[in-house]
Coordinates of C-alpha atoms in Angstrom, one line a residue:
Chain A
M1 CA -20.4 209.6 8.5
K2 CA -17.6 209.9 11.1
P3 CA -18.7 210.3 14.7
T4 CA -19.1 214.2 15.7
Q5 CA -19.1 213.1 19.4
I6 CA -16.4 211.3 21.0
T7 CA -15.5 210.2 24.7
G8 CA -11.7 209.3 25.9
R9 CA -9.4 209.6 28.6
I10 CA -7.3 212.7 28.6
W11 CA -3.9 213.6 29.2
L12 CA -3.4 216.9 30.6
L13 CA -0.1 218.5 29.6
T14 CA 1.3 220.1 32.5
D15 CA 4.5 221.1 34.1
A16 CA 5.9 219.7 37.1
T17 CA 3.9 222.1 39.4
G18 CA 0.8 220.8 37.6
V19 CA 0.0 224.1 35.7
L20 CA -0.8 223.7 31.8
Y21 CA 2.1 224.3 29.6
D22 CA 1.5 227.2 27.2
D23 CA 3.3 227.4 23.7
I24 CA 4.3 223.8 23.4
D25 CA 6.3 224.3 20.1
T26 CA 6.5 221.6 17.5
D27 CA 10.2 220.8 18.5
M28 CA 8.6 219.6 21.9
I29 CA 6.1 217.8 20.0
F30 CA 8.3 216.1 17.4
H31 CA 11.9 217.0 17.8
N32 CA 13.7 218.1 14.5
R33 CA 16.1 215.1 14.9
Y34 CA 13.2 212.7 13.7
L35 CA 12.4 214.8 10.7
H36 CA 13.9 212.2 8.2
I37 CA 10.9 210.0 9.2
T38 CA 8.3 210.1 6.6
E39 CA 6.3 207.0 7.7
I40 CA 3.3 207.9 9.8
A41 CA 3.3 204.5 11.7
Q42 CA 6.9 205.3 12.8
M43 CA 6.4 208.8 14.4
G44 CA 4.4 208.1 17.2
Q45 CA 7.1 206.6 19.3
Y46 CA 8.6 210.0 19.5
T47 CA 5.7 212.2 20.5
L48 CA 6.3 214.8 22.9
D49 CA 9.7 213.2 23.8
N50 CA 11.2 216.9 24.0
L51 CA 8.7 218.1 26.4
A52 CA 10.0 218.0 30.2
G53 CA 7.9 215.4 32.2
W54 CA 6.5 213.8 29.0
E55 CA 9.4 212.1 27.4
D56 CA 7.4 208.8 27.9
F57 CA 4.1 210.0 26.5
A58 CA 4.3 207.3 23.8
Q59 CA 4.4 204.6 26.0
R60 CA 1.5 205.5 28.0
A61 CA -0.8 206.8 25.7
Q62 CA -3.5 204.6 24.2
P63 CA -5.5 204.7 21.1
G64 CA -8.8 206.7 21.7
D65 CA -7.1 209.0 24.1
I66 CA -7.6 212.8 23.9
V67 CA -5.1 215.5 24.6
V68 CA -5.7 218.6 26.6
A69 CA -3.2 221.4 26.3
G70 CA -2.9 225.3 27.2
G71 CA -2.4 228.4 24.8
N72 CA -0.6 228.4 21.4
F73 CA -0.3 224.4 21.1
G74 CA 1.8 223.6 18.3
A75 CA 3.6 227.1 17.8
G76 CA 6.7 227.0 15.6
S77 CA 7.7 225.3 12.5
S78 CA 5.3 223.8 9.7
R79 CA 6.2 220.4 10.2
Q80 CA 3.2 218.2 9.8
Q81 CA 5.1 215.3 11.7
A82 CA 3.9 217.2 14.9
V83 CA 0.4 216.2 13.8
D84 CA 0.9 212.8 12.5
C85 CA 2.6 211.6 15.5
F86 CA -0.9 211.8 17.5
H87 CA -2.5 210.1 14.7
A88 CA 0.2 207.2 14.8
L89 CA -0.8 207.0 18.5
G90 CA -4.5 206.8 17.8
I91 CA -5.1 210.3 19.7
T92 CA -8.8 211.1 18.9
A93 CA -8.7 214.9 19.5
I94 CA -6.6 217.7 21.0
V95 CA -8.4 220.3 22.8
A96 CA -6.4 223.3 23.7
A97 CA -7.1 227.0 24.8
S98 CA -5.6 228.1 21.4
F99 CA -3.3 226.5 18.6
G100 CA -0.4 227.8 16.4
A101 CA -1.6 228.8 13.2
I102 CA -0.1 226.6 10.9
Y103 CA -0.5 223.6 13.4
K104 CA -4.5 224.4 13.2
R105 CA -4.3 223.9 9.3
N106 CA -2.3 221.1 9.5
A107 CA -4.6 219.2 11.9
I108 CA -7.8 220.3 10.0
N109 CA -6.2 219.0 6.6
S110 CA -5.1 215.8 7.9
G111 CA -8.5 215.0 9.7
M112 CA -7.2 215.4 13.4
P113 CA -10.1 217.0 15.3
L114 CA -9.0 220.2 17.1
V115 CA -11.3 221.8 19.6
T116 CA -10.6 225.3 20.7
F117 CA -11.3 226.2 24.2
P118 CA -10.4 229.5 25.3
A119 CA -11.7 229.3 28.7
L120 CA -9.7 226.6 29.6
P121 CA -7.0 228.4 31.8
E122 CA -9.6 229.3 34.1
V123 CA -11.0 225.7 34.5
A124 CA -8.0 223.6 33.9
A125 CA -8.0 222.8 37.8
Q126 CA -10.9 221.0 37.4
F127 CA -9.5 218.7 35.0
Q128 CA -7.1 215.7 35.6
T129 CA -5.0 213.3 33.7
G130 CA -7.1 210.1 33.5
D131 CA -10.5 211.8 33.6
T132 CA -13.1 211.2 30.9
L133 CA -13.9 213.7 28.5
Q134 CA -16.9 213.9 26.0
V135 CA -16.3 216.1 23.0
D136 CA -19.1 217.2 20.8
F137 CA -17.3 218.8 17.4
E138 CA -20.7 220.0 16.1
T139 CA -21.4 222.2 19.2
G140 CA -18.2 222.7 21.1
A141 CA -19.9 221.1 24.1
L142 CA -17.3 219.4 26.8
L143 CA -18.7 217.0 29.1
L144 CA -15.8 216.1 32.0
N145 CA -16.6 212.9 33.7
G146 CA -20.3 212.6 32.8
A147 CA -21.1 215.4 34.8
Q148 CA -19.5 218.9 34.4
P149 CA -20.3 220.6 31.5
F150 CA -18.1 223.3 29.4
A151 CA -18.5 225.1 26.2
A152 CA -15.6 225.0 23.8
Q153 CA -15.8 226.3 20.1
P154 CA -17.5 224.2 17.6
F155 CA -15.8 223.0 14.3
S156 CA -15.9 225.4 11.5
Q157 CA -18.0 224.5 8.3
V158 CA -14.6 223.8 6.4
Q159 CA -13.2 221.9 9.4
M160 CA -16.1 219.6 9.7
D161 CA -16.3 219.0 6.2
I162 CA -12.7 217.9 5.8
Y163 CA -13.0 215.9 9.2
Q164 CA -16.0 214.1 7.4
A165 CA -14.4 213.3 4.2
G166 CA -11.2 212.0 6.1
D167 CA -8.7 214.5 4.9
L168 CA -7.9 217.2 2.6
F169 CA -7.3 215.0 -0.3
A170 CA -10.5 213.0 0.3
Y171 CA -12.4 216.3 0.6
G172 CA -11.0 217.7 -2.6
R173 CA -12.1 214.4 -4.4
K174 CA -15.7 214.9 -3.0
L175 CA -15.8 218.5 -4.3
E176 CA -14.8 217.4 -8.0
N177 CA -17.5 214.7 -8.1
Chain B
M1 CA -15.7 250.9 4.7
G2 CA -11.9 250.4 4.5
Y3 CA -10.1 247.0 3.9
T4 CA -6.8 245.9 5.3
F5 CA -3.9 244.3 3.0
A6 CA -4.9 240.8 3.7
E7 CA -8.7 241.4 3.0
K8 CA -7.7 243.4 -0.2
V9 CA -5.0 240.9 -1.5
L10 CA -7.2 237.8 -0.9
A11 CA -10.6 239.2 -2.2
R12 CA -8.3 240.1 -5.7
Q13 CA -6.9 236.3 -5.7
A14 CA -10.1 234.8 -5.0
G15 CA -11.9 237.0 -7.7
L16 CA -14.2 238.4 -5.3
E17 CA -15.5 242.1 -4.8
T18 CA -14.5 242.1 -1.4
A19 CA -13.6 239.6 1.6
V20 CA -13.4 240.4 5.1
A21 CA -11.5 238.7 8.2
G22 CA -12.9 235.5 8.9
Q23 CA -14.2 234.6 5.8
I24 CA -12.8 231.4 4.0
V25 CA -11.8 232.0 0.4
T26 CA -10.3 229.7 -2.1
V27 CA -7.4 231.1 -4.2
R28 CA -5.0 230.0 -6.7
P29 CA -1.5 231.0 -5.3
D30 CA 0.9 232.5 -7.6
K31 CA 3.6 230.7 -6.1
L32 CA 4.3 227.5 -4.2
L33 CA 7.6 227.2 -2.1
T34 CA 9.0 223.9 -1.0
H35 CA 12.4 223.0 0.2
D36 CA 14.2 219.8 1.2
N37 CA 10.6 218.4 2.1
T38 CA 9.9 218.4 -1.3
S39 CA 10.5 214.6 -1.9
D40 CA 8.0 213.9 1.2
I41 CA 5.5 216.0 -0.4
A42 CA 6.0 214.5 -3.9
K43 CA 5.3 211.3 -2.2
K44 CA 2.0 212.5 -0.9
F45 CA 1.2 213.8 -4.0
R46 CA 1.5 210.5 -5.8
S47 CA -0.4 208.5 -3.0
I48 CA -3.4 210.5 -4.2
G49 CA -3.1 209.1 -7.5
V50 CA -2.3 212.2 -9.5
T51 CA 0.6 212.2 -12.0
R52 CA 1.0 215.8 -13.2
V53 CA 1.5 218.8 -11.0
A54 CA -1.4 221.5 -11.7
D55 CA 0.9 224.3 -12.8
P56 CA 4.7 223.6 -13.1
A57 CA 5.2 227.5 -13.3
M58 CA 3.8 227.9 -9.7
H59 CA 6.5 225.9 -8.2
V60 CA 9.9 227.3 -6.6
I61 CA 12.0 224.4 -5.1
V62 CA 15.0 225.2 -3.2
L63 CA 17.3 222.8 -1.5
D64 CA 18.6 224.5 1.6
H65 CA 17.9 222.6 4.9
V66 CA 20.6 220.1 5.3
T67 CA 22.8 221.0 2.1
P68 CA 25.2 219.4 1.1
A69 CA 23.4 216.2 2.1
A70 CA 24.9 215.3 5.7
N71 CA 24.3 211.6 5.4
E72 CA 22.7 209.1 3.0
T73 CA 19.2 209.4 4.2
Y74 CA 19.3 213.3 3.1
A75 CA 21.2 212.6 -0.2
A76 CA 18.4 210.5 -1.3
S77 CA 15.9 212.7 -0.4
H78 CA 17.7 215.3 -2.5
K79 CA 17.9 213.0 -5.4
A80 CA 14.4 212.3 -5.1
T81 CA 13.6 216.0 -5.4
R82 CA 15.8 216.4 -8.4
E83 CA 14.0 213.5 -10.1
F84 CA 10.6 215.0 -9.1
V85 CA 11.8 218.4 -10.6
A86 CA 12.8 216.8 -14.0
E87 CA 9.9 214.5 -14.2
Q88 CA 7.6 217.5 -13.8
G89 CA 9.2 220.0 -16.0
I90 CA 9.7 222.4 -13.0
T91 CA 12.1 225.2 -14.0
A92 CA 12.4 227.3 -10.9
F93 CA 14.7 224.7 -8.8
Y94 CA 17.6 226.0 -7.1
D95 CA 20.0 223.2 -6.0
V96 CA 22.8 222.8 -3.2
G97 CA 24.7 225.9 -2.7
E98 CA 22.1 228.6 -4.0
G99 CA 21.1 229.4 -0.5
I100 CA 18.2 229.7 1.8
C101 CA 14.7 229.4 0.2
H102 CA 13.4 232.6 1.6
Q103 CA 16.5 234.4 0.2
V104 CA 16.7 232.7 -3.2
L105 CA 12.8 233.1 -4.3
P106 CA 12.9 237.0 -4.0
E107 CA 16.5 237.2 -5.6
K108 CA 15.2 235.0 -8.6
G109 CA 12.3 237.3 -8.8
H110 CA 9.4 234.9 -7.7
A111 CA 8.2 237.4 -5.2
W112 CA 6.2 240.6 -6.1
P113 CA 3.8 243.1 -4.4
G114 CA 0.3 241.7 -4.4
A115 CA 1.4 238.0 -5.2
V116 CA 0.0 235.3 -3.1
I117 CA 2.9 232.9 -2.0
V118 CA 2.3 229.8 0.1
G119 CA 5.3 227.5 1.3
S120 CA 5.7 224.5 3.2
D121 CA 8.2 226.5 5.7
S122 CA 6.9 228.5 8.7
H123 CA 9.2 231.5 7.8
T124 CA 7.5 232.1 4.3
P125 CA 5.9 235.1 5.9
T126 CA 9.3 236.7 4.9
H127 CA 8.2 237.6 1.7
G128 CA 5.8 240.2 2.9
A129 CA 8.6 242.3 2.8
F130 CA 7.9 243.0 -0.8
G131 CA 4.5 243.7 -0.3
A132 CA 3.2 240.1 -1.1
F133 CA 0.9 237.8 1.1
A134 CA 2.9 234.8 2.0
A135 CA 2.1 232.3 4.6
G136 CA 3.5 228.8 5.5
I137 CA 1.3 225.6 5.1
G138 CA 1.9 221.8 6.0
R139 CA 2.9 219.0 4.0
T140 CA -0.6 217.7 3.2
E141 CA -1.5 221.0 1.9
A142 CA 1.5 221.6 -0.1
A143 CA 0.9 218.1 -1.8
A144 CA -2.9 219.2 -2.4
V145 CA -1.7 222.7 -4.0
M146 CA 0.8 220.6 -6.1
A147 CA -2.5 218.6 -7.3
T148 CA -5.0 221.2 -7.7
G149 CA -3.2 224.5 -7.9
E150 CA -5.7 225.7 -5.3
I151 CA -5.9 226.3 -1.4
W152 CA -8.6 227.5 1.1
L153 CA -7.5 230.4 3.4
R154 CA -9.4 231.8 6.3
V155 CA -8.8 235.8 5.6
P156 CA -6.9 236.8 8.8
E157 CA -7.4 239.4 11.3
S158 CA -5.1 242.3 10.8
L159 CA -2.5 244.1 13.5
R160 CA -0.9 247.1 12.5
V161 CA 2.5 247.8 14.0
V162 CA 3.2 251.5 13.5
V163 CA 7.1 252.6 14.3
R164 CA 7.9 256.2 14.6
G165 CA 11.3 258.0 15.1
Q166 CA 14.9 256.4 14.0
F167 CA 16.8 253.5 15.0
P168 CA 19.8 254.3 17.3
E169 CA 23.1 253.2 16.1
R170 CA 23.8 249.5 16.3
V171 CA 20.1 248.8 16.8
S172 CA 18.3 247.2 14.0
A173 CA 15.2 245.5 12.4
K174 CA 16.2 242.3 14.5
D175 CA 16.2 244.1 17.9
L176 CA 12.8 245.7 17.0
I177 CA 11.3 242.4 16.0
L178 CA 12.8 240.7 19.3
Y179 CA 11.1 243.7 21.4
L180 CA 7.8 243.4 19.6
I181 CA 7.8 239.6 20.2
G182 CA 8.8 240.3 24.0
Q183 CA 5.9 242.5 24.0
L184 CA 3.2 240.5 22.4
R185 CA 4.3 237.1 23.4
A186 CA 4.5 234.0 21.1
D187 CA 0.7 233.9 20.4
G188 CA 0.3 237.7 20.3
A189 CA -0.1 237.6 16.5
D190 CA -2.0 234.3 16.5
Y191 CA -3.5 233.6 12.9
C192 CA -3.2 237.6 12.3
S193 CA -1.8 239.4 9.4
V194 CA 0.8 242.0 10.5
E195 CA 1.2 245.0 8.8
F196 CA 4.4 247.0 9.5
A197 CA 4.3 250.9 8.9
G198 CA 5.7 254.1 10.0
E199 CA 8.8 256.2 9.4
A200 CA 11.2 253.9 10.9
I201 CA 9.8 251.1 8.6
E202 CA 9.9 253.2 5.4
A203 CA 13.6 253.9 6.3
L204 CA 14.4 250.1 6.5
S205 CA 16.3 248.4 3.5
I206 CA 14.9 245.3 2.0
A207 CA 17.0 243.3 4.2
G208 CA 15.7 244.8 7.5
R209 CA 12.0 244.4 6.4
M210 CA 12.7 240.7 5.6
T211 CA 14.0 240.2 9.0
L212 CA 10.8 241.8 10.5
C213 CA 8.6 239.8 8.3
N214 CA 10.4 236.5 8.6
M215 CA 10.3 236.7 12.7
A216 CA 6.6 237.7 12.9
A217 CA 6.1 234.0 12.5
E218 CA 7.3 233.8 16.4
M219 CA 4.5 235.7 17.5
G220 CA 2.0 233.5 15.7
A221 CA 1.4 235.4 12.5
K222 CA -0.1 233.9 9.5
N223 CA 1.7 236.6 7.4
A224 CA 3.5 239.8 7.7
V225 CA 3.7 242.8 5.3
V226 CA 5.4 245.9 4.5
A227 CA 3.4 248.2 1.9
P228 CA 5.8 248.5 -1.2
D229 CA 7.4 251.7 -1.8
A230 CA 10.3 252.9 -4.0
T231 CA 12.9 250.8 -2.0
T232 CA 10.7 247.8 -2.9
R233 CA 10.5 248.9 -6.6
A234 CA 14.2 249.6 -6.9
W235 CA 15.2 246.0 -5.4
L236 CA 12.7 244.4 -7.4
A237 CA 13.8 245.9 -10.7
G238 CA 15.6 243.5 -13.0
R239 CA 14.4 240.6 -11.0
V240 CA 10.9 240.6 -11.5
T241 CA 9.9 241.2 -15.2
R242 CA 6.1 240.6 -15.1
D243 CA 3.8 243.5 -14.4
Y244 CA 2.1 243.7 -10.9
A245 CA -0.3 245.7 -9.2
E246 CA 0.5 246.8 -5.7
I247 CA -1.9 246.4 -2.7
H248 CA -1.8 248.9 0.0
P249 CA -4.7 248.7 3.1
D250 CA -7.2 251.5 3.1
P251 CA -6.6 254.2 5.7
D252 CA -9.9 253.2 7.3
A253 CA -9.3 249.8 7.5
I254 CA -10.5 247.8 10.6
Y255 CA -7.8 246.5 12.9
A256 CA -7.8 244.0 15.6
R257 CA -5.0 246.2 17.3
V258 CA -2.8 249.0 16.8
I259 CA 0.6 249.0 18.5
E260 CA 2.7 251.9 18.2
V261 CA 6.7 252.0 18.9
D262 CA 9.2 254.5 18.8
A263 CA 12.4 253.3 17.2
G264 CA 14.4 255.9 19.2
T265 CA 14.1 254.4 22.4
L266 CA 14.9 250.8 21.5
A267 CA 18.2 249.1 22.9
P268 CA 19.6 245.8 21.4
Q269 CA 17.5 243.0 22.5
V270 CA 18.2 239.3 23.2
A271 CA 15.9 236.3 23.4
R272 CA 16.9 234.0 26.3
P273 CA 16.6 230.2 26.4
H274 CA 14.0 228.6 25.6
R275 CA 11.4 230.8 24.3
V276 CA 11.7 233.4 21.6
D277 CA 9.4 235.7 23.7
N278 CA 11.8 235.5 26.7
V279 CA 13.5 238.9 25.5
A280 CA 15.5 241.4 27.6
P281 CA 17.6 244.2 26.8
V282 CA 21.1 243.2 26.1
T283 CA 22.4 244.9 29.1
D284 CA 20.3 242.6 31.0
V285 CA 22.4 239.6 30.0
A286 CA 25.8 241.0 29.2
G287 CA 28.6 238.9 30.6
T288 CA 27.0 235.4 29.9
K289 CA 29.3 233.2 28.4
I290 CA 29.0 231.7 24.9
D291 CA 30.7 228.9 23.1
Q292 CA 29.6 229.7 19.6
A293 CA 28.2 232.6 17.7
L294 CA 26.4 232.0 14.5
I295 CA 25.6 235.0 11.8
G296 CA 23.3 234.0 9.3
T297 CA 19.9 232.1 8.6
C298 CA 16.9 233.3 6.8
T299 CA 16.6 235.9 9.4
N300 CA 19.9 237.8 9.3
G301 CA 22.1 236.5 6.5
R302 CA 22.1 239.1 4.3
L303 CA 24.9 241.3 2.8
E304 CA 24.2 244.2 5.3
D305 CA 24.2 241.6 8.4
L306 CA 27.4 240.5 7.4
E307 CA 28.6 244.1 6.8
A308 CA 27.0 245.1 10.3
A309 CA 29.4 242.1 11.8
A310 CA 32.4 243.0 9.8
D311 CA 32.4 246.7 10.9
I312 CA 32.5 245.2 14.4
L313 CA 35.1 242.4 13.7
R314 CA 37.6 244.1 11.2
G315 CA 41.1 244.2 12.4
K316 CA 40.1 242.3 15.5
H317 CA 39.9 238.6 16.6
I318 CA 37.3 236.6 18.3
A319 CA 37.9 235.4 22.1
P320 CA 39.8 232.3 22.6
G321 CA 37.4 229.5 23.3
V322 CA 34.6 230.9 20.9
R323 CA 33.6 229.3 17.6
L324 CA 32.1 232.0 15.0
L325 CA 30.0 230.5 12.3
V326 CA 29.5 232.5 9.0
L327 CA 26.7 231.6 6.6
P328 CA 25.5 233.8 3.8
A329 CA 21.9 233.5 3.1
S330 CA 22.7 232.8 -0.7
R331 CA 25.3 232.5 -3.5
E332 CA 24.5 236.2 -4.3
V333 CA 25.0 237.3 -0.8
L334 CA 28.3 235.4 -0.3
L335 CA 29.6 236.6 -3.8
A336 CA 28.9 240.3 -3.0
A337 CA 30.5 240.0 0.7
I338 CA 33.6 238.3 -1.2
E339 CA 33.7 241.4 -3.6
R340 CA 33.5 243.7 -0.9
G341 CA 36.3 242.3 1.2
I342 CA 33.8 241.5 4.1
I343 CA 34.4 237.7 4.0
R344 CA 38.1 238.5 4.0
D345 CA 37.4 240.4 7.3
L346 CA 35.3 238.0 8.9
V347 CA 37.6 235.1 8.0
K348 CA 40.7 237.1 9.3
A349 CA 38.9 237.8 12.7
G350 CA 38.4 233.9 13.2
A351 CA 35.2 233.1 11.3
T352 CA 34.5 229.8 10.0
L353 CA 32.7 230.2 6.7
L354 CA 30.0 227.9 5.9
N355 CA 28.0 227.1 2.6
P356 CA 24.8 229.3 2.1
G357 CA 21.8 227.5 3.5
C358 CA 20.3 226.8 6.7
G359 CA 23.4 225.4 8.4
P360 CA 23.0 224.7 12.4
C361 CA 20.0 226.5 12.8
L362 CA 17.8 223.5 12.9
G363 CA 20.4 221.2 14.4
A364 CA 20.8 218.8 11.7
H365 CA 24.5 219.5 10.8
E366 CA 27.1 222.1 10.6
G367 CA 27.4 223.2 14.2
C368 CA 25.4 221.3 16.9
M369 CA 25.9 221.8 20.3
A370 CA 27.4 219.5 23.1
P371 CA 25.4 219.6 26.4
G372 CA 26.2 222.7 28.7
E373 CA 27.0 224.7 25.8
A374 CA 25.6 228.1 24.8
T375 CA 25.0 229.6 21.3
L376 CA 24.4 233.4 20.5
S377 CA 22.7 233.1 16.9
T378 CA 20.9 235.6 14.6
A379 CA 18.4 232.9 13.9
N380 CA 15.0 233.1 14.7
R381 CA 14.1 230.2 17.0
N382 CA 15.7 229.1 20.4
F383 CA 13.5 226.1 21.3
K384 CA 14.9 223.7 23.6
G385 CA 17.2 221.1 21.6
R386 CA 16.9 223.0 18.3
M387 CA 20.5 223.2 17.7
G388 CA 21.6 219.7 19.1
S389 CA 21.6 218.8 22.9
K390 CA 18.7 219.5 25.0
D391 CA 20.9 220.6 27.6
A392 CA 22.4 223.6 25.5
A393 CA 21.1 227.4 25.2
I394 CA 20.2 229.3 22.4
Y395 CA 20.4 233.0 22.6
L396 CA 19.0 235.2 19.9
A397 CA 20.3 238.6 18.8
S398 CA 21.1 240.7 15.8
P399 CA 24.4 240.5 13.9
A400 CA 26.2 243.3 15.6
T401 CA 25.3 241.8 19.1
V402 CA 26.6 238.4 18.0
A403 CA 29.8 240.0 16.5
A404 CA 30.3 242.1 19.6
S405 CA 29.9 239.1 21.7
A406 CA 32.3 236.8 19.8
L407 CA 35.0 239.1 20.4
A408 CA 34.4 239.3 24.0
G409 CA 33.4 235.7 24.5
V410 CA 30.5 236.9 26.6
I411 CA 27.2 238.3 25.5
A412 CA 28.1 242.0 24.7
D413 CA 26.6 245.5 24.1
P414 CA 27.2 246.4 20.6
R415 CA 26.9 249.9 21.3
A416 CA 30.0 250.1 23.8
K417 CA 32.9 251.3 22.2

């Protein structure tokens, strides 16, 4: 069984004024100039390098970190590199107010935990980059700095099944056996 | 109780009596569309130890993104796709020069009312213009469909857009969809199935319907659809040879939201940098200097788009200092435009004709921008840096607005005489 509860240091994707970015699109996450790259290990270095203020994210992020973003994260193209680049950096979850539809499927199918937290915009002021966040995929419970609880959405059944299997391929094999 | 288009089409495809929004169903898609990313998807597919695709007849593969290959890396990828196609016995393969996947797929008869189409491209919803359920998916998922022939889908909630009235002269489907995205914002239809209806939609050609469904992706839609009618059937006649049963939403279907628009009140619209939902009437941005004008892409590269531009440019010449790029969406469109003299008129007016394909829309070749430059494009995305430099600006508009602006050298209202 993979862990259904994780804890990590957060990166709050905010603009220069400290406000959470909405609609971070797939070109900001993984720019189209790198689309010829197909090795996941090589994708990490370009993560978010087209998002103002976050060009050096790949150098600062550590394995085990959690990304926290505003609404419609991953809008735009169907490119899976925009999910895989976070895998490459060892990011363990992405928590956002909402996600782009194809992005969400890409993440679920590749086993990247996405947690939808619709109330985030109202409470974002309580979050800071560097804080510690505990995320429970089963219940949607969040715990900020070991003290402040919030309620996000739990994983759906299919999301949990694919996450536990590893990815969509492993999930498919499991169903056949 | 009534059901929406998405509920009905996915229930039928899953072999269920009924399905409702929010339900997860497993379906066998009728078609899987992939493009230049086929070689990468094939690699993923092989990595799971499967050697044969589940159903070669399900595949539609079109090389369109960077065609002809801009460098050795792209050339190697195209070659790998051709080898995969030959090895797997896939017949619906369209090589360099045929056009953009979202134009070629329906032209070659692979879209029909009630079909379920998934594609590894975010503008796959375009095929809803034919009454199909069409949604974009990622590469892992496309590889899984290749291997198993199946996909899980969450039945989307539905949003109905009812458009009454008549479009004013030189106001088109592109202006309507830009206006809607401006109102609903980039996430206004997140995960939703968007049903376009009303007399203004019924009066639209297939090209206009494709523009609408194509750009529904920019407000987050999972799919978009126009109910099939005589216009649809006439367009598909001779292209689709199989039998099909149309699916229409029930009159008492339940919608998450219904939006009403009067087409008669619309002005030409422009999306400003760097967001598709940063929309204003053309009069607000008129006079903005442009360096490049682009007419084409899967949004607006069809015959009536080229014709709308030619009507404005015929007998005139674009402004000094402006580069006008024209990319027909397919070989069929290019040929028809040649036969009608449209290409002659555009080239005489100063246009640079590029081959059918995606061209500079995704910034890989054929018209990338330098820092400080601005392009006015008929494409669907103006994300920062999409067409080259991060310090370049992309504005989006209709073919008529782009043509009028290429003449003026600045963004211009196509209605002005």
